[in-house]
Coordinates of C-alpha atoms in Angstrom, one line a residue:
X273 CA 0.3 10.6 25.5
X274 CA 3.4 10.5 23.7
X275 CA 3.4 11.1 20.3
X276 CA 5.3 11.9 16.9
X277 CA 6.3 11.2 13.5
X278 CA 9.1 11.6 10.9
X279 CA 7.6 11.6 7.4
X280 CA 9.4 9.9 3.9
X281 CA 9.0 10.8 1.0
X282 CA 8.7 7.7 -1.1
X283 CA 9.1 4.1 0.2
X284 CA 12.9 3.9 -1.0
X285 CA 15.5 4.9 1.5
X286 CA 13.5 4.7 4.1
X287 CA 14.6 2.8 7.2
X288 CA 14.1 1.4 10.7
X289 CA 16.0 -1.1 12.7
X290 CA 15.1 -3.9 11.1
X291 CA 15.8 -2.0 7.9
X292 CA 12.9 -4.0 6.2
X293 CA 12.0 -1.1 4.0
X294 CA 14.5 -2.0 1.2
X295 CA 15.2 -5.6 -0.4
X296 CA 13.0 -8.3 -1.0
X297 CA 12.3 -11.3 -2.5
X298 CA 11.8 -11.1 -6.2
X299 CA 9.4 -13.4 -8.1
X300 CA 10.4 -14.5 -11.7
X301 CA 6.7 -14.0 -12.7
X302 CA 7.2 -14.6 -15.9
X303 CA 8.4 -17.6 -15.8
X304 CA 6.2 -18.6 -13.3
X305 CA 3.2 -17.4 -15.4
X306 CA 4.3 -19.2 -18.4
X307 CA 4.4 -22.7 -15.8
X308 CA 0.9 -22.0 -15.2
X309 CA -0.7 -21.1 -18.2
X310 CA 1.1 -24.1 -20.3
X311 CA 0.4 -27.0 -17.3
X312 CA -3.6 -25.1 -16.8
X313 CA -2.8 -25.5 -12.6
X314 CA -4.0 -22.8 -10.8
X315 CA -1.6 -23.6 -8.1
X316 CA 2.0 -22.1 -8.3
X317 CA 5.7 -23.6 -7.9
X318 CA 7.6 -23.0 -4.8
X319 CA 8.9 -20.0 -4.0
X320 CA 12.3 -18.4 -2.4
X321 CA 12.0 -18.5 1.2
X322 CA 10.6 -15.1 2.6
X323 CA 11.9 -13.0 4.7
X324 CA 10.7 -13.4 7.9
X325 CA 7.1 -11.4 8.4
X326 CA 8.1 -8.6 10.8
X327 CA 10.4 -7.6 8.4
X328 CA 8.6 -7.6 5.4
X329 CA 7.2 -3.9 4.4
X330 CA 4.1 -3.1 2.0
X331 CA 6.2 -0.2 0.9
X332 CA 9.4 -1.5 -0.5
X333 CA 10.2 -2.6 -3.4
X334 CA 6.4 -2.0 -4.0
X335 CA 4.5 -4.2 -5.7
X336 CA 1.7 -4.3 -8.0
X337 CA -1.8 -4.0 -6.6
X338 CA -4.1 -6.4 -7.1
X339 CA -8.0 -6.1 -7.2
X340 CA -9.2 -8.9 -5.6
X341 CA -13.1 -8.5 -5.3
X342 CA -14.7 -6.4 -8.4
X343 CA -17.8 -5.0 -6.4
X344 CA -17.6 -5.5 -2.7
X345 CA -17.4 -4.0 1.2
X346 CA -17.2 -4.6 4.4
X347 CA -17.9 -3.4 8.0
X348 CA -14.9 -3.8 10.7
X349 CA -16.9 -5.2 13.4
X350 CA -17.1 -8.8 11.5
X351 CA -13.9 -10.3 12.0
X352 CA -11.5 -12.0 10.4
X353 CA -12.3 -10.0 7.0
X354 CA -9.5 -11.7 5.8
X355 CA -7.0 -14.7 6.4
X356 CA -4.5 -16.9 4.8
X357 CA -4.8 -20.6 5.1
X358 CA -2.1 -22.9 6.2
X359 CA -1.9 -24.0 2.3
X360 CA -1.4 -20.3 1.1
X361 CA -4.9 -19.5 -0.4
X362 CA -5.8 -16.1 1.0
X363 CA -9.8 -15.7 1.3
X364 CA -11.7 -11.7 2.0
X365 CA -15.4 -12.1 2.8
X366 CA -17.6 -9.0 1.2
X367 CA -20.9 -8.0 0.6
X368 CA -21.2 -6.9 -3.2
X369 CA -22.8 -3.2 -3.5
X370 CA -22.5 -0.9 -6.5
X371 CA -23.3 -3.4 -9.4
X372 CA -26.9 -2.0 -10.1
X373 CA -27.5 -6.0 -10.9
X374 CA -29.3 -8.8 -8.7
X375 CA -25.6 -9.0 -7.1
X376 CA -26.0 -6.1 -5.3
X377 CA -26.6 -7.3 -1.5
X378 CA -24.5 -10.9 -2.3
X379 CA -22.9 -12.2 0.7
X380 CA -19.4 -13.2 -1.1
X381 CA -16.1 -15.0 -0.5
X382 CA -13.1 -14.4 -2.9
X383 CA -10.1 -16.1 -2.2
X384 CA -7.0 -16.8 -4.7
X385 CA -3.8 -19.1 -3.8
X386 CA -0.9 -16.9 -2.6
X387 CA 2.0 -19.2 -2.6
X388 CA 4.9 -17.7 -5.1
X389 CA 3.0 -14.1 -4.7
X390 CA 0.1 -12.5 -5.4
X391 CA -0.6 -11.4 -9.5
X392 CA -3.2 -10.1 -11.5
X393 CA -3.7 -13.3 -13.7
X394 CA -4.0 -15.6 -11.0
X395 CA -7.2 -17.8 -11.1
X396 CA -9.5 -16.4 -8.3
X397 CA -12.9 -18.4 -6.9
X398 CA -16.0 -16.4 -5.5
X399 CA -18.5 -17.9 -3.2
X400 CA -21.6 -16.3 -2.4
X401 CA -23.0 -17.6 0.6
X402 CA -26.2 -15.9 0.5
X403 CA -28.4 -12.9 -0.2
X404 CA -29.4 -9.7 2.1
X405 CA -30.6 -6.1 1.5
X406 CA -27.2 -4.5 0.5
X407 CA -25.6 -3.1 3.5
X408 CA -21.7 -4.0 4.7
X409 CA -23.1 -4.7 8.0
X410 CA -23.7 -7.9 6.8
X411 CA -20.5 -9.4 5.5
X412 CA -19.1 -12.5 6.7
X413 CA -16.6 -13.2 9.1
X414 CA -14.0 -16.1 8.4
X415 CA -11.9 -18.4 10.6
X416 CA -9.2 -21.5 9.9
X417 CA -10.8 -24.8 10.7
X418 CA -8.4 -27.1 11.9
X419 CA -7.8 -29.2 9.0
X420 CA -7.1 -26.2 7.0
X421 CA -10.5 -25.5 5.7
X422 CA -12.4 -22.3 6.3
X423 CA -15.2 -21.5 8.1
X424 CA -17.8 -18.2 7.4
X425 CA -20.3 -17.0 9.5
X426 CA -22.1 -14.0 8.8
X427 CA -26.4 -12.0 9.7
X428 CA -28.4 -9.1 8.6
X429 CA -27.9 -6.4 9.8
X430 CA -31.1 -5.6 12.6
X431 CA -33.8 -7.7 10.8
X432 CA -32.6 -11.1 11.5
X433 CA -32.6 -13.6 13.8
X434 CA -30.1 -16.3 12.1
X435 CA -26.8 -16.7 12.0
X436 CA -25.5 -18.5 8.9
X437 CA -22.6 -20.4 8.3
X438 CA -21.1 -21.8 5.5
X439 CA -18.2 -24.0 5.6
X440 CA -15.0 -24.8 2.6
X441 CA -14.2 -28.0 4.3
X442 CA -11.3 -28.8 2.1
X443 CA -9.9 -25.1 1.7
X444 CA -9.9 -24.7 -1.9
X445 CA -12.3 -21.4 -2.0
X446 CA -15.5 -23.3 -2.1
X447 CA -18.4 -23.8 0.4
X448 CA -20.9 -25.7 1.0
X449 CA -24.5 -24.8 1.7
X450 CA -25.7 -22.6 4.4
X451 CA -26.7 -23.6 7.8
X452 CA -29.1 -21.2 9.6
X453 CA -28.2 -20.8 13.9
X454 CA -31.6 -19.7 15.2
X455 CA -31.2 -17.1 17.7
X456 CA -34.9 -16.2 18.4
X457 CA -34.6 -14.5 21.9
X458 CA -32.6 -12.1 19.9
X459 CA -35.3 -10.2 18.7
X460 CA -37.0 -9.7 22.6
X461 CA -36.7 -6.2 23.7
X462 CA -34.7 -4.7 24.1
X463 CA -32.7 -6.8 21.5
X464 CA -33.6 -5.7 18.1
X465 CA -32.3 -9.0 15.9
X466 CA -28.5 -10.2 15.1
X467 CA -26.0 -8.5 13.7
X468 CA -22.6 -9.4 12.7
X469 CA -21.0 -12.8 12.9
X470 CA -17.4 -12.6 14.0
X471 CA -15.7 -16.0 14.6
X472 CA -12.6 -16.9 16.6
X473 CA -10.7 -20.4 17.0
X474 CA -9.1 -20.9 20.2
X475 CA -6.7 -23.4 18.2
X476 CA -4.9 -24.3 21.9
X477 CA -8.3 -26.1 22.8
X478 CA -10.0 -27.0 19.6
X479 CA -12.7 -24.4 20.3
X480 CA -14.2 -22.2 17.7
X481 CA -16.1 -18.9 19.1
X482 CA -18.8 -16.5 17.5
X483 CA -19.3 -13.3 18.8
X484 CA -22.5 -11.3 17.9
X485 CA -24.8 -8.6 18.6
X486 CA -28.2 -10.0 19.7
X487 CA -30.1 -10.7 23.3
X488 CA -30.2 -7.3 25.0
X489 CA -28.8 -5.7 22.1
X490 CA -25.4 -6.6 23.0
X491 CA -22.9 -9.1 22.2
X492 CA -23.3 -12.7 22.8
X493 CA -21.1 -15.4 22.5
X494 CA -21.4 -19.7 20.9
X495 CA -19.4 -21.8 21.0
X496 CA -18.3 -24.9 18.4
X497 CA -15.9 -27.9 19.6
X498 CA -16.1 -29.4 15.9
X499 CA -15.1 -26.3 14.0
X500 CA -18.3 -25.2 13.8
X501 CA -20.4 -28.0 12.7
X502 CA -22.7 -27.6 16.0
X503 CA -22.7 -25.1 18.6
X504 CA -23.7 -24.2 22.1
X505 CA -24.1 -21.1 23.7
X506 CA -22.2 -19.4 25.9
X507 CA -24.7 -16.3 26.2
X508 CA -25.0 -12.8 27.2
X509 CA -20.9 -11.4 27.3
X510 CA -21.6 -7.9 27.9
X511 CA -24.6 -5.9 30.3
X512 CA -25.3 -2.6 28.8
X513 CA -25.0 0.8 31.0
X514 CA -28.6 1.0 30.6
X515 CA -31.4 -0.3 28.6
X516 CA -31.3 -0.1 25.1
X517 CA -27.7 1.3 25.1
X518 CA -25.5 -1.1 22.8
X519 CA -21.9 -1.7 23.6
X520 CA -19.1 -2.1 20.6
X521 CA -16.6 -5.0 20.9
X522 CA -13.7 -6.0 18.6
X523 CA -12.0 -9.6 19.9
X524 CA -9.1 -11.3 19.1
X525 CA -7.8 -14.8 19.7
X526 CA -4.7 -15.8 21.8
X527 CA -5.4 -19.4 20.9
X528 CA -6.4 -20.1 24.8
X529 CA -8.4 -17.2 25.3
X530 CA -10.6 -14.6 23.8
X531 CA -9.8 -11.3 24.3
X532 CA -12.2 -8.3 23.5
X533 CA -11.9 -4.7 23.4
X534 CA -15.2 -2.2 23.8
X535 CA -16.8 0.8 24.5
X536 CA -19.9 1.3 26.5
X537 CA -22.4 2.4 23.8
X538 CA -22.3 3.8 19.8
X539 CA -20.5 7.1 20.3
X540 CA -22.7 8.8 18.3
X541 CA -25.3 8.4 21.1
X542 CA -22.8 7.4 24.5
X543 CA -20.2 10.3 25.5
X544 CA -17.3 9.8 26.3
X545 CA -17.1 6.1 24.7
X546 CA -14.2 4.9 26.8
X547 CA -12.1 1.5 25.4
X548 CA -12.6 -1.4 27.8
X549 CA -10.4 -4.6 27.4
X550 CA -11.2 -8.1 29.1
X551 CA -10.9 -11.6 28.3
X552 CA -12.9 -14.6 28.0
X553 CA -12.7 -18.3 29.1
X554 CA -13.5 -20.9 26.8
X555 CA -16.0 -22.2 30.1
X556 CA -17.0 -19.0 29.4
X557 CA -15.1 -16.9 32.5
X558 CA -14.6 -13.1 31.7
X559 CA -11.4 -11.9 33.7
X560 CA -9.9 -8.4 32.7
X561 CA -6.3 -8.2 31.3
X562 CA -4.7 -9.2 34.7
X563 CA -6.7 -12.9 35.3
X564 CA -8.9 -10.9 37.9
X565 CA -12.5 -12.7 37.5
X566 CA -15.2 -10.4 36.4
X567 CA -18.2 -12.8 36.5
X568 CA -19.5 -15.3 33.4
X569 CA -21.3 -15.2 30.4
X570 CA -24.5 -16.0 30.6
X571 CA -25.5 -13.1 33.4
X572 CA -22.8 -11.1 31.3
X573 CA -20.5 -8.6 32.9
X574 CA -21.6 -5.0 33.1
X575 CA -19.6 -2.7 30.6
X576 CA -18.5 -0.5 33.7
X577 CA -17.2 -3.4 35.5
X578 CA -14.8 -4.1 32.6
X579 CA -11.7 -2.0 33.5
X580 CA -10.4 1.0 31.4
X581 CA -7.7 0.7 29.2
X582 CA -7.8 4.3 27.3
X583 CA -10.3 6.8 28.9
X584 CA -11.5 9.3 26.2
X585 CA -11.0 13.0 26.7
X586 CA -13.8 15.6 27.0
X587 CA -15.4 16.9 24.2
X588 CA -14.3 13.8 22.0
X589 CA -15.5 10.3 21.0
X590 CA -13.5 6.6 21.0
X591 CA -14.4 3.9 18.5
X592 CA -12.3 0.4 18.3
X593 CA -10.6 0.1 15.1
X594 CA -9.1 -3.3 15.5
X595 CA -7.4 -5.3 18.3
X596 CA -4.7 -7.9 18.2
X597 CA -2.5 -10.1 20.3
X598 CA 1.0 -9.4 18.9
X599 CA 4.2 -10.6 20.5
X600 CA 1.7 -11.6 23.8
X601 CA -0.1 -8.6 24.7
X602 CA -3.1 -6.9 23.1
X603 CA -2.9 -4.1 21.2
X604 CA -6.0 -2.1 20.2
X605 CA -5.8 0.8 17.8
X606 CA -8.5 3.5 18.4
X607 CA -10.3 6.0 16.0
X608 CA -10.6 9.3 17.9
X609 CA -12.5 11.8 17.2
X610 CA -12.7 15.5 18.1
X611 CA -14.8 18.3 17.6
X612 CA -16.3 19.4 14.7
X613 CA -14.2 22.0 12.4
X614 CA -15.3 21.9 9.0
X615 CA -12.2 21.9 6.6
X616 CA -11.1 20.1 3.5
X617 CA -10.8 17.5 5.0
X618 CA -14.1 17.1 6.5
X619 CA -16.2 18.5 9.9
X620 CA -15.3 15.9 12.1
X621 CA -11.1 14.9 13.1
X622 CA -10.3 11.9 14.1
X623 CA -6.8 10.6 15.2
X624 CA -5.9 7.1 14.7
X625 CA -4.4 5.9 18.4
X626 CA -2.4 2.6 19.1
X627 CA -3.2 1.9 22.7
X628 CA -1.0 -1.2 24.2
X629 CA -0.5 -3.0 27.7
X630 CA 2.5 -2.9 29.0
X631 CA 4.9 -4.9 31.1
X632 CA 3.5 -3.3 34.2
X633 CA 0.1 -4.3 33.7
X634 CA -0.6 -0.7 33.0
X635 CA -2.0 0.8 29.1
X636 CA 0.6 3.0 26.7
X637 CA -1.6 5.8 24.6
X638 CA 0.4 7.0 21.3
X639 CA -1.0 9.0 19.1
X640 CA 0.7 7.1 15.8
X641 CA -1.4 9.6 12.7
X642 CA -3.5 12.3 12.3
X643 CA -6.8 10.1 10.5
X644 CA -8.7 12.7 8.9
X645 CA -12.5 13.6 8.4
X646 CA -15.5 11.3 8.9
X647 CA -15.6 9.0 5.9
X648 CA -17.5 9.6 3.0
X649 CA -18.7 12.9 4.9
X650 CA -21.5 11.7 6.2
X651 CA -23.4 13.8 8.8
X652 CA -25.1 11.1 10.7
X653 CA -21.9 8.8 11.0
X654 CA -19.4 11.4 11.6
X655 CA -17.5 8.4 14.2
X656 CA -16.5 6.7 10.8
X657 CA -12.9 7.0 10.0
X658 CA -11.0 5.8 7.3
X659 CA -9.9 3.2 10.2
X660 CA -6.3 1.8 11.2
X661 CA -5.3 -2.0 10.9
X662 CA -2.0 -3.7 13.4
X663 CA 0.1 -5.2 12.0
X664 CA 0.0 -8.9 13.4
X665 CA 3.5 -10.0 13.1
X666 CA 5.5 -6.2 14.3
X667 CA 4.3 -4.8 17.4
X668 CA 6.2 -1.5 15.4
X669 CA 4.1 -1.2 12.5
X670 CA 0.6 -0.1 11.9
X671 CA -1.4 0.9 8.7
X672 CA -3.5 4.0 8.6
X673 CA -6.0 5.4 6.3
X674 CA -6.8 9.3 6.2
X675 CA -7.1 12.1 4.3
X676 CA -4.5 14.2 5.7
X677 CA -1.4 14.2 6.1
X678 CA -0.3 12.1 9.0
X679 CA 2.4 14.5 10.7
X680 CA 0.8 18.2 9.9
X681 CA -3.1 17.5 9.5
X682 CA -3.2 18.9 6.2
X683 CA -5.8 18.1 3.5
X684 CA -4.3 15.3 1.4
X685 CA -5.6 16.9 -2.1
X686 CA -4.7 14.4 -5.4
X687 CA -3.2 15.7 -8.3
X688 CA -4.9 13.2 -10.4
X689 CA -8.6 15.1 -9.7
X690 CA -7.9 18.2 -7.4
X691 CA -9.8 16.4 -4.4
X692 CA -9.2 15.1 -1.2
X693 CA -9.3 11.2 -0.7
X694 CA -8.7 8.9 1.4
X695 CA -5.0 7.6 1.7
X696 CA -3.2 4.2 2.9
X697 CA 0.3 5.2 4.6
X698 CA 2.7 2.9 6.8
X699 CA 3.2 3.8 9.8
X700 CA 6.8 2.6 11.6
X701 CA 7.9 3.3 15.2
X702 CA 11.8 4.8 15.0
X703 CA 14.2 2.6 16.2
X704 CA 15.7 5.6 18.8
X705 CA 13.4 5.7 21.6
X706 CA 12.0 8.9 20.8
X707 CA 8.5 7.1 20.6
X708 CA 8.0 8.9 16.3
X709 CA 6.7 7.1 13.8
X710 CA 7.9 7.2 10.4
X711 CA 4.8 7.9 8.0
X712 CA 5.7 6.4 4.1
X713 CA 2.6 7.0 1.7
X714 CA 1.3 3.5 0.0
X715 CA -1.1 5.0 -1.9
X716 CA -1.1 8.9 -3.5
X717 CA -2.6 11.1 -5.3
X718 CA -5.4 9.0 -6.0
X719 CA -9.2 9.1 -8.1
X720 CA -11.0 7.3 -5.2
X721 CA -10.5 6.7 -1.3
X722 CA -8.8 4.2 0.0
X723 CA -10.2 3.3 3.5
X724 CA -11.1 0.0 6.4
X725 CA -7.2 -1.8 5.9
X726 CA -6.7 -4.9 7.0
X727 CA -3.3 -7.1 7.6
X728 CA -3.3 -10.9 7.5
X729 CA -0.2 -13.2 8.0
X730 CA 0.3 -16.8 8.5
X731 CA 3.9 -18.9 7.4
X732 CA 6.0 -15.9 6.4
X733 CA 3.0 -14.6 4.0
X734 CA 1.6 -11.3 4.4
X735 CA -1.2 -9.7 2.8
X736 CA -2.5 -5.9 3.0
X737 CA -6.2 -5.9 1.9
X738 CA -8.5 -2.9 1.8
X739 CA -11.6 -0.7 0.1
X740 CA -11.3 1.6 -2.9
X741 CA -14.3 3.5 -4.5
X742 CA -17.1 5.7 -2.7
X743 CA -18.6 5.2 0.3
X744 CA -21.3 7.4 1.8
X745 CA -22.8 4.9 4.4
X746 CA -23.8 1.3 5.1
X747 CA -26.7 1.4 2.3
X748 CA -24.2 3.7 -0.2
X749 CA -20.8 2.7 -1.1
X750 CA -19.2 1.1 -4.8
X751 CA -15.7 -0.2 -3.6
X752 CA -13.7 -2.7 -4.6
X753 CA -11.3 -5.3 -1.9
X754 CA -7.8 -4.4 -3.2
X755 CA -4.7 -6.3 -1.8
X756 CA -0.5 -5.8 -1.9
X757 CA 1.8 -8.6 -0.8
X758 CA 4.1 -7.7 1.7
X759 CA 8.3 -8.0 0.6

């Protein structure tokens, strides 16, 4: 495992070899602002051309942060939490928490127009497509249509036996009403109900895809040829290691294929979790990474028969974080953790790994940051990190939360409140060949944690998004969904 780091101290001076840490495109905001407020349009005028996405860094210059969603959460296992439209409208699905009002347990979409850059007084539009028990298990998953609308899809959380989607036909942050996908097989044992909704468009083929936890309490897969207007399913994607045992999966579209990364149970109750990657066939063919068939959905493919890509040491415990196809070849970064210690920090360590198929056919392990305790030290989820998000348009960039600092392990303690809190920091591979990343803090010294980042990026936009607040678990957390334009 190769690993290392070179840390800055601020975002300025910092640099790589595409030196997109300094410059950027300045926005004459208020002139801009003074456009919009005197024609009443929420929509903004064109903007200088960006610099392309790769090279565009959440660190420098760095911009204003903007709080997009007032009250809201989400759990990384419903995918996309965010996206940006063709049009420039960026959309983040939550579930609203914290309020102590009826809100609490709304399933919500917030989306604002992006084009010209993100600011604090643009007009933004909130959807709630329905109503649960408050727990971030249940926020929605969103996907591009192909005329440029969105589509949502989003369950309960171990109590339900719908899927519900909701559609925003025409893009403009509002949608339509919901319509319930039974899935009553679901809740046969040893399936205990649906969770999670995350939805995929193979764009190549005009197929949409939902992945979600439900017959034999593992993940199943539908599938939609009219952007999810009607569906079919494809079935059981993944055979447990034994009965009652419930696999993990994170997937990520190529735009022919759907590729998924997972483990073969919770870690909190499966050891060693080990990260599996494989693909998927719109017909519905798995294959692993090299086109070798593994078998259909439907029957599913056994977890062991999915072949390894990152086998977790002893004494330790692998959860998915994210994966992505960037430049061609999936890239999955891994929360690690190791045993327990008990320090400022937190009891359990976990190290935030970037885990990447090579050339060769074979899998490259770094160890890119330190990640820090369990989040929101909780005893029972000690496998929660503060989670790492890829960078979709660099295969050299990757966004970490933790509470340390990335390079030593130390206890990142504020000197706003004397605690220790959760941290963003941008994470860039050195241009030398000495396989270090440079760590550059985007967040410090802060009241609240800043945890669960996540990057989306369509026509030279880029958007950061991510939780600030308290969390203590699924039931327990008042965050907000912050976001930073990349420059």
């Amino acid at each position: 495992m190769a690993q290392g780091w070179e840390d800055a101290a601020s975002a300025a001076g910092v640099s790589s070899r595409r030196r997109f840490l300094t410059g950027g495109t300045a926005v004459g905001a208020a002139a801009l602002w003074s456009r919009i407020a005197t024609s009443g349009a929420p929509s903004a005028p064109p903007a200088p051309r960006p610099r392309p996405a790769a090279r565009q860094s959440f660190a420098a210059p760095r911009p204003a942060d903007v709080t997009l969603v007032d009250a809201g959460g989400w759990c990384w296992f419903t995918e996309a939490r965010t996206l940006i439209t063709p049009a420039g409208r960026l959309y983040a699905g939550s579930v609203a928490h914290g309020t102590g009002t009826s809100r609490d347990g709304a399933v919500e979409v917030t989306s604002v127009d992006v084009r010209g850059g993100l600011h604090p007084l643009r007009p933004v539009r909130r959807s709630t497509i329905g109503h649960h028990a408050p727990n971030d298990h249940t926020n929605p998953g969103l996907e591009v249509t192909s005329d440029g609308g969105v589509l949502a899809m989003w369950s309960g959380h171990v109590e339900d036996l719908l899927l519900r989607r909701a559609r925003d036909p025409k893009g403009t942050g509002v949608f339509g009403a919901l319509a319930p996908i039974e899935r009553p097989l679901a809740g046969r044992s040893p399936g205990r109900a649906v969770a999670y909704g995350s939805v995929h468009r193979l764009a190549a083929l005009g197929v949409t895809i939902v992945a979600y936890r439900g017959e034999q309490y593992s993940w199943n897969l539908m599938r939609s040829p009219d952007d999810g207007l009607t569906w079919e399913p494809l079935g059981l994607l993944l055979v447990p290691p034994s009965v009652g045992q419930r696999p993990y999966a994170k997937f990520a579209s190529d735009g022919r294929r759907l590729w998924f990364a997972c483990t073969e149970g919770h870690p909190r109750t499966v050891q060693p979790t080990n990260i599996r990657v494989g693909m998927v066939d719109a017909d519905g063919s798995v294959t692993d990474a090299s086109d070798t068939h593994l078998g259909r959905t439907g029957s599913g493919v056994p977890v062991a028969a999915v072949p390894l890509a990152f086998r977790t040491p002893a004494r330790a415990a692998a959860w998915i974080s994210e994966i992505r196809i960037i430049d061609g070849a999936p890239v999955v970064s891994v929360s690690l953790r190791g045993a327990r210690v008990d320090d400022a920090a937190g009891a359990w360590p976990h190290d935030h790994l970037r885990v990447v198929r090579d050339r060769d056919g074979g899998w490259i392990h770094e160890l890119v940051a330190h990640g820090g305790g369990e989040l929101g030290a909780n005893p029972i989820e000690r496998d929660y990190s503060g989670l790492a998000a890829l960078d979709p348009s660099t295969p050299d960039r990757v966004v970490v939360a933790t509470n340390v600092q990335p390079r030593t392990g130390e206890p990142l303690r504020s000197r706003a409140d004397g605690r220790v809190h959760l941290e963003l920091w941008q994470m860039d591979r050195r241009s030398d060949g000495s396989a270090q990343w440079v760590a550059t803090a985007l967040t410090t010294d802060s009241r609240e944690d800043n945890m669960r980042p996540h990057i989306a990026v369509r026509n030279g936009l880029k958007v950061l998004s991510w939780m600030r607040g308290r969390y203590h678990s699924p039931n327990r957390f008042a965050t907000r969904i912050v976001v930073r334009q990349a420059s």
